[in-house]
XYZ file of C-alpha atoms in Angstrom:
514
model
C 28.254 20.049 -5.250
C 26.811 19.787 -9.021
C 23.117 19.759 -9.582
C 23.283 16.065 -10.292
C 24.964 15.453 -7.041
C 22.476 17.398 -5.209
C 19.551 15.423 -6.897
C 21.085 12.128 -5.637
C 21.937 13.443 -2.383
C 18.141 14.516 -2.146
C 17.019 11.005 -3.079
C 19.232 9.413 -0.346
C 18.132 11.936 2.241
C 14.369 11.442 1.686
C 14.544 7.603 1.580
C 16.761 7.616 4.661
C 14.180 10.001 6.547
C 11.489 7.556 5.459
C 13.363 4.553 6.906
C 14.029 6.574 10.154
C 10.107 7.272 10.464
C 9.422 3.642 9.800
C 11.235 2.587 12.897
C 9.538 5.037 15.283
C 5.948 3.694 15.713
C 4.339 0.220 16.450
C 2.105 -1.733 13.827
C -1.154 0.048 13.074
C -4.191 -2.085 13.296
C -5.700 -3.681 11.386
C -3.758 -3.419 8.099
C -0.164 -3.476 9.320
C -0.816 -6.190 11.943
C -2.546 -8.182 9.363
C -0.053 -8.006 6.493
C 2.839 -8.215 8.709
C 1.627 -11.360 10.337
C 0.777 -13.014 6.926
C 4.415 -12.448 5.824
C 5.726 -13.827 9.075
C 3.298 -16.865 8.917
C 4.560 -17.445 5.352
C 8.088 -17.485 6.599
C 7.239 -19.797 9.588
C 5.176 -22.181 7.688
C 7.198 -22.594 4.605
C 4.076 -22.198 2.550
C 4.827 -19.620 -0.123
C 1.793 -20.258 -2.230
C -1.068 -19.733 0.231
C -1.189 -16.702 2.287
C -2.561 -17.194 5.678
C -3.890 -15.033 8.506
C -3.985 -16.951 11.793
C -3.321 -20.304 9.825
C -6.477 -19.533 7.636
C -6.150 -18.855 3.915
C -6.302 -15.178 3.131
C -7.095 -14.203 -0.607
C -8.087 -10.719 -0.718
C -4.837 -9.820 -2.451
C -2.249 -11.507 -4.671
C 1.055 -12.324 -2.866
C 4.015 -9.966 -3.732
C 3.676 -8.010 -0.539
C 4.002 -11.356 1.462
C 6.710 -12.716 -0.543
C 8.704 -9.578 -0.011
C 7.941 -9.585 3.818
C 8.768 -13.221 4.261
C 11.847 -12.882 2.436
C 13.055 -9.814 4.337
C 12.249 -11.251 7.655
C 14.127 -14.339 6.736
C 17.247 -12.156 6.279
C 16.682 -9.256 8.806
C 14.433 -10.906 11.541
C 10.804 -10.329 12.488
C 10.274 -6.789 13.229
C 7.881 -3.918 12.441
C 10.641 -2.219 10.613
C 11.387 -4.999 8.448
C 7.715 -5.376 7.601
C 7.555 -1.830 6.500
C 10.871 -2.137 4.293
C 8.978 -3.764 1.410
C 6.553 -0.745 0.911
C 9.678 1.637 1.487
C 11.627 -0.166 -1.227
C 8.812 0.683 -3.555
C 8.466 4.115 -2.335
C 12.104 4.592 -3.156
C 11.904 3.071 -6.728
C 8.776 5.432 -7.403
C 10.878 8.413 -6.374
C 13.911 7.278 -8.288
C 11.989 6.554 -11.355
C 10.397 9.940 -11.201
C 13.792 11.675 -11.233
C 15.139 9.411 -14.147
C 12.182 10.061 -16.375
C 11.956 13.796 -15.875
C 15.804 14.481 -16.353
C 14.879 13.323 -19.994
C 12.133 15.649 -20.684
C 12.563 18.802 -22.710
C 13.858 21.676 -20.406
C 11.903 24.906 -19.528
C 13.553 28.125 -20.624
C 16.459 29.090 -18.372
C 15.910 25.626 -16.329
C 17.603 22.478 -17.142
C 15.654 19.202 -17.013
C 17.960 17.968 -14.049
C 16.738 20.934 -11.902
C 12.911 20.341 -12.819
C 13.668 16.592 -11.998
C 15.240 17.538 -8.848
C 12.542 19.872 -7.546
C 9.899 17.271 -8.308
C 11.678 14.480 -6.324
C 11.886 17.053 -3.537
C 8.242 17.736 -3.726
C 7.303 14.076 -3.683
C 9.990 12.995 -1.038
C 8.763 15.462 1.444
C 5.100 14.654 1.193
C 3.048 12.629 3.426
C 2.305 10.389 0.599
C 6.026 9.388 0.496
C 6.965 9.542 4.124
C 3.952 8.092 5.612
C 2.356 6.206 2.846
C 5.753 4.625 1.778
C 6.340 2.831 5.020
C 2.667 1.656 5.704
C 2.315 -2.067 5.531
C -0.299 -2.820 2.929
C -0.413 -3.249 -0.830
C -1.042 0.288 -1.837
C 2.415 1.560 -2.274
C 3.485 -1.662 -4.090
C 0.663 -1.277 -6.888
C 1.106 2.546 -6.992
C 4.828 2.125 -7.737
C 4.323 -0.459 -10.500
C 1.634 1.470 -12.072
C 3.915 4.560 -12.264
C 6.738 2.475 -13.632
C 4.491 1.061 -16.413
C 3.048 4.256 -17.343
C 6.589 6.146 -17.519
C 8.087 3.227 -19.460
C 5.427 2.969 -22.034
C 5.298 6.847 -22.364
C 9.222 7.055 -22.856
C 8.889 4.228 -25.363
C 6.398 6.079 -27.409
C 7.914 9.444 -27.222
C 11.482 8.283 -27.880
C 10.532 6.133 -30.807
C 12.482 5.997 -33.907
C 10.787 5.634 -37.415
C 7.453 5.343 -35.546
C 8.641 2.188 -33.669
C 8.536 2.413 -29.863
C 11.640 1.817 -28.100
C 11.230 -2.079 -27.504
C 13.145 -2.427 -24.287
C 11.337 0.523 -22.587
C 7.863 -1.102 -23.707
C 9.148 -4.593 -22.300
C 9.961 -2.866 -19.035
C 6.281 -1.612 -19.149
C 5.021 -5.052 -19.592
C 7.148 -6.297 -16.727
C 5.826 -3.514 -14.394
C 2.232 -4.348 -15.167
C 2.997 -8.054 -14.379
C 4.238 -7.043 -10.877
C 1.342 -4.639 -10.566
C -1.002 -7.509 -11.111
C 0.970 -9.519 -8.450
C 0.743 -6.535 -6.072
C -2.917 -6.044 -6.031
C -4.643 -7.540 -8.895
C -6.166 -6.375 -12.109
C -5.763 -2.563 -11.288
C -1.954 -3.119 -11.911
C -2.759 -3.636 -15.776
C -6.114 -1.668 -16.069
C -5.153 1.583 -14.653
C -1.864 2.000 -16.812
C -3.980 0.803 -19.811
C -6.485 3.343 -19.103
C -4.040 6.147 -18.731
C -2.209 5.312 -21.788
C -5.240 4.662 -23.968
C -6.617 8.255 -23.120
C -2.996 9.835 -23.691
C -2.367 8.028 -27.048
C -5.771 9.220 -28.220
C -5.050 12.661 -27.002
C -1.527 12.899 -28.415
C -2.545 11.003 -31.691
C 0.152 8.401 -31.295
C -2.256 5.265 -32.055
C -0.157 4.375 -35.127
C 2.808 3.303 -32.875
C 0.728 0.791 -30.766
C 0.997 -2.100 -33.398
C 4.524 -1.572 -33.348
C 5.182 -2.707 -29.668
C 6.890 -5.914 -28.874
C 3.597 -7.674 -28.231
C 4.819 -11.185 -28.168
C 7.909 -10.755 -25.971
C 6.030 -8.277 -23.738
C 2.960 -10.353 -23.181
C 5.263 -13.386 -22.695
C 7.222 -11.412 -19.887
C 3.821 -10.302 -18.332
C 2.542 -13.931 -18.458
C 5.768 -15.264 -16.885
C 5.460 -12.819 -13.892
C 1.613 -12.585 -13.341
C 0.014 -15.927 -14.230
C 2.097 -18.787 -12.347
C 0.930 -18.053 -8.974
C -2.738 -17.660 -9.836
C -2.516 -21.153 -11.505
C -0.751 -22.834 -8.438
C -2.981 -21.170 -5.863
C -6.177 -22.141 -7.799
C -4.997 -25.843 -7.907
C -4.359 -25.789 -4.129
C -7.530 -23.887 -3.340
C -10.235 -24.295 -6.007
C -12.487 -21.070 -6.123
C -9.676 -18.725 -5.247
C -9.788 -16.954 -8.786
C -13.600 -16.208 -8.394
C -13.383 -15.144 -4.754
C -10.261 -12.773 -5.476
C -11.341 -11.301 -8.941
C -15.104 -11.566 -8.204
C -15.736 -10.820 -4.697
C -12.607 -8.817 -3.657
C -12.120 -6.882 -6.637
C -15.256 -6.506 -8.955
C -17.815 -6.668 -6.146
C -15.839 -4.295 -4.153
C -15.613 -1.750 -7.018
C -19.510 -2.089 -7.922
C -21.319 -2.896 -4.564
C -22.368 -0.496 -1.901
C -22.214 -3.028 0.987
C -18.642 -2.707 1.942
C -16.843 -0.482 4.569
C -15.488 2.855 4.051
C -18.222 4.619 2.161
C -17.128 8.198 1.394
C -18.575 11.043 -0.692
C -17.441 11.676 -4.337
C -14.893 14.634 -3.341
C -13.049 12.269 -0.816
C -10.115 11.841 -3.115
C -9.904 15.820 -3.936
C -9.466 16.234 -0.205
C -7.068 13.280 0.045
C -4.665 14.636 -2.705
C -4.638 18.047 -0.896
C -3.546 16.293 2.403
C -1.190 13.763 0.962
C 0.728 16.483 -0.973
C 0.191 19.346 1.405
C 1.537 22.109 0.968
C 2.722 21.309 -2.599
C -0.953 21.006 -4.159
C -1.173 24.892 -3.844
C 1.401 25.015 -6.719
C -0.864 23.177 -9.024
C -3.806 25.430 -8.435
C -2.583 28.159 -10.906
C -2.478 25.605 -13.770
C -6.101 24.673 -12.950
C -7.227 28.137 -12.770
C -5.459 28.985 -16.113
C -7.049 26.040 -17.769
C -10.483 27.077 -16.555
C -9.969 30.670 -17.888
C -8.866 29.028 -21.338
C -5.259 30.410 -20.894
C -2.864 27.707 -20.609
C 0.513 28.631 -19.107
C 3.373 28.736 -21.667
C 5.318 25.539 -22.135
C 8.270 24.451 -24.481
C 6.742 22.418 -27.477
C 8.374 19.342 -26.468
C 7.020 19.305 -22.998
C 3.481 19.404 -23.954
C 2.870 15.623 -24.191
C 4.404 15.104 -20.733
C 2.154 17.739 -19.235
C -0.913 15.962 -20.862
C 0.399 12.726 -19.504
C 0.360 13.960 -15.989
C -3.174 15.476 -16.197
C -4.578 12.382 -17.745
C -2.820 10.180 -15.214
C -4.136 12.343 -12.404
C -7.810 12.668 -13.530
C -8.182 9.184 -15.029
C -7.183 7.187 -11.931
C -8.821 9.640 -9.364
C -11.961 9.446 -11.395
C -11.747 5.643 -11.710
C -11.449 5.384 -7.878
C -14.158 8.043 -7.196
C -16.906 5.633 -8.626
C -17.013 2.883 -5.914
C -18.982 3.574 -2.762
C -15.956 2.384 -0.866
C -12.995 4.612 -0.910
C -9.516 4.577 0.886
C -6.888 7.190 0.999
C -4.099 4.882 -0.248
C -5.840 4.412 -3.536
C -4.602 7.881 -4.324
C -0.990 6.893 -4.164
C -0.497 6.066 -7.795
C -1.124 9.699 -8.895
C 1.452 11.190 -6.602
C 4.281 11.061 -9.267
C 2.376 13.139 -11.935
C 1.155 15.467 -9.033
C 4.722 16.130 -7.790
C 5.673 16.729 -11.447
C 2.924 19.263 -11.868
C 3.505 20.956 -8.602
C 7.235 21.387 -9.509
C 6.212 22.730 -12.831
C 3.757 25.096 -11.185
C 6.623 26.490 -8.924
C 8.819 27.171 -12.051
C 5.964 28.925 -13.812
C 4.706 31.087 -10.894
C 7.296 31.548 -8.225
C 10.833 30.579 -9.735
C 11.411 34.251 -11.149
C 10.633 36.031 -8.007
C 13.575 37.551 -6.040
C 13.076 35.058 -2.944
C 12.179 32.029 -4.757
C 14.692 29.795 -3.113
C 13.377 30.765 0.281
C 9.815 30.174 -0.940
C 10.669 26.666 -1.817
C 12.704 25.886 1.140
C 9.838 27.139 3.413
C 7.360 24.852 1.677
C 9.911 22.028 2.080
C 10.257 22.696 5.733
C 6.625 22.859 6.245
C 5.898 19.509 4.384
C 8.663 17.636 6.409
C 7.255 19.289 9.600
C 3.797 18.029 8.809
C 5.104 14.462 8.031
C 6.995 14.391 11.311
C 3.788 15.434 13.147
C 1.522 13.022 11.614
C 4.005 10.259 12.484
C 4.152 11.214 16.138
C 0.190 11.220 16.156
C -0.021 8.108 14.364
C 2.306 6.419 16.963
C 0.297 7.612 19.870
C -3.020 6.488 18.392
C -1.698 3.080 17.473
C -0.325 2.713 20.974
C -3.820 3.346 22.553
C -5.721 0.719 20.141
C -2.834 -1.975 19.673
C -2.081 -5.095 21.748
C 1.624 -4.777 21.668
C 1.814 -4.361 25.378
C -0.219 -7.473 26.036
C 1.677 -9.453 23.243
C 4.950 -8.551 24.962
C 3.643 -9.779 28.380
C 2.400 -12.932 26.719
C 5.621 -13.749 24.978
C 7.479 -13.642 28.342
C 5.219 -16.073 30.074
C 3.631 -18.571 27.821
C 5.228 -21.829 26.734
C 5.435 -22.714 23.044
C 3.050 -25.442 23.489
C 0.303 -23.391 25.123
C -2.868 -22.310 23.497
C -3.783 -18.532 23.068
C -7.461 -17.720 22.703
C -8.985 -14.463 21.299
C -12.308 -13.297 22.165
C -14.508 -10.303 21.690
C -12.188 -8.974 18.800
C -9.263 -9.838 16.867
C -5.906 -8.517 18.030
C -4.296 -8.048 14.700
C -0.897 -7.275 15.823
C -0.396 -9.801 18.611
C 0.657 -12.881 16.822
C 3.334 -10.781 15.153
C 4.740 -9.046 18.142
C 4.479 -12.195 20.411
C 5.761 -14.343 17.248
C 3.130 -17.123 18.180
C 4.353 -20.508 17.047
C 0.694 -21.528 16.613
C -2.426 -20.137 15.258
C -4.676 -18.358 18.032
C -8.170 -19.885 18.675
C -10.808 -17.367 18.087
C -13.974 -17.374 19.928
C -17.330 -16.114 18.388
C -20.568 -17.510 17.706
C -19.682 -18.232 14.177
C -23.032 -19.461 12.916
C -24.410 -16.291 13.849
C -21.533 -14.233 12.501
C -22.186 -16.172 9.072
C -25.611 -14.622 9.023
C -24.928 -11.265 10.330
C -21.310 -10.080 9.797
C -20.475 -7.248 7.514
C -17.384 -6.331 5.900
C -15.070 -6.979 8.989
C -12.375 -9.288 10.359
C -14.985 -12.063 11.240
C -15.830 -12.321 7.484
C -12.314 -12.275 6.660
C -11.563 -15.505 8.689
C -14.689 -17.623 8.058
C -14.581 -16.957 4.215
C -10.963 -17.927 4.496
C -11.689 -21.099 6.369
C -14.022 -22.191 3.490
C -10.939 -22.869 1.617
C -9.435 -24.991 4.296
C -11.644 -26.826 6.678
C -8.927 -28.122 8.747
C -7.136 -24.562 9.280
C -10.627 -23.243 10.038
C -10.999 -25.324 13.238
C -9.368 -22.732 15.212
C -12.647 -20.715 14.774
C -14.330 -22.041 17.754
C -17.750 -21.194 19.666
C -18.009 -19.753 23.115
C -18.387 -23.337 24.804
C -14.679 -23.481 23.903
C -13.864 -20.777 25.914
C -15.583 -22.420 29.024
C -13.781 -25.660 28.462
C -10.388 -23.976 28.264
C -10.672 -22.353 31.559
C -10.497 -25.892 32.880
C -7.359 -26.822 31.353
C -3.732 -25.909 31.877
C -1.745 -23.980 29.225
C -4.529 -21.674 28.028
C -4.072 -18.049 27.612
C -6.839 -15.384 26.691
C -6.599 -12.047 25.240
C -9.751 -9.927 25.012
C -10.489 -6.166 24.775
C -10.980 -3.883 27.789
C -14.708 -4.100 28.889
C -15.185 -7.691 27.496
C -16.738 -9.962 30.244
C -14.393 -12.816 31.143
C -15.392 -15.450 33.674
C -13.300 -18.461 34.971
C -9.940 -16.990 33.972
C -7.262 -15.090 35.974
C -6.055 -11.602 35.154
C -2.552 -11.501 34.076
C -1.853 -8.070 32.760
C -3.936 -5.185 31.764
C -2.800 -3.265 28.750
C -3.950 0.070 27.099
C -6.655 -1.587 25.021
C -6.387 -5.478 25.667
C -6.105 -7.748 28.735
C -4.278 -10.814 29.087
C -5.694 -13.735 31.127
C -4.684 -17.276 31.998
C -6.716 -20.289 33.005
C -6.321 -20.996 36.744
C -4.318 -24.143 36.324
C -1.751 -22.481 33.885
C 1.769 -21.878 35.065
C 3.887 -19.056 33.615
C 6.654 -20.747 31.467
C 10.066 -19.603 30.496
C 8.575 -17.597 27.530
C 8.927 -17.450 23.780
C 12.102 -16.572 21.760
C 10.477 -13.085 21.207
C 10.516 -12.347 24.882
C 12.279 -9.009 25.713
C 12.574 -8.901 29.493
């Protein structure tokens, strides 16, 4: 088998393992339940403009993930594995682009570019960032992928320029990737590639090439991809742009009132875990830099290493500023970190007598850690989710029955049961508007402000009392929540299913698996 064949086999193997792991656990709550259900509802309702959670507009992020989920479910059915396929496809693209780009870099002494690219893809493909982050249903892998594609495309365009003119087609690919990044998660899809490239062009003194980019065609492609949905959605839901870009992006970046407050070193620890054990291979380069003794590199590889370090430091620095921090925000820096780890192995261990065994041992350890985390995540999710209650509900309720949720919000239940109608959510909503923090209650009542009719599913405690007197009423509530007037039907690990006394079990929904 040639080195190139080994490379392609490795790409297929790691992506296949990712898909296998994606089929082995239930939907995690809240994220996977939330975003899987938004895609399912989009398919069921036929409304591809307004993303909805429990029938209520949900404008925290742009719709690319929801479009992907709805499209894939239309073809492959409504399953947790299908909901994970969109992020998995983007993880595969991230891995593929890393390989294709590094094949075109200058070779190290005694090592072909093919071999370096192969090693970098094995580093990334065996990591937690790829095998776990690449199958998690949220927007993080999508935007990470397109940020990476944009940076690689523009960097290639500049470094492979002729007569100081950047390659126009690679540059246009960069503009397209920025457009898809904006559709994935908003402004960071263009701000972060711009930040990295700005610093890199300044460091490598390539500013004279910027004016020669295909700005007209590039911006036209960017606009055709990124702008139409925002225009259409703002017309349907006035105030969406201010809410999405103001509250959900600018305020989340600058305020200290949102969830997930973490210390400044959070992402340093996150990088260590997401790329364990490969991060150890980057440390010699850091130590050499601190000692002002850079490890030797071929001249042509210098700009690529500079790009990787600027990419890593700039994005981690950007996300370290806000009070709120999430581990998924580190995913955009996984490609340069994998490149630096592969480079570190070649500079420090590759010349030793048992280098192949060292690398194989690290690879086996990384895969073992990823599989262990997958098993632990599945057990943790089973203890917190409502999938067991959803399965019982799907086999007993009639399509016209009403499902009520009280005490908490079962994010994964509508998806697992494939409910044909929105749940009625019971809370003291006037009190919640005054006191709710950054939680699911705020998600729902802020979304309801965009569609008062859809927001009628948000009902007060009196509705629960009335529902107990009617037939066709089902209630789901967390264990420990006090319920009166309803009969217990099924007790799950974290949730309990009840019915009103006059409700008779029906034939079940099409999602029932007896």
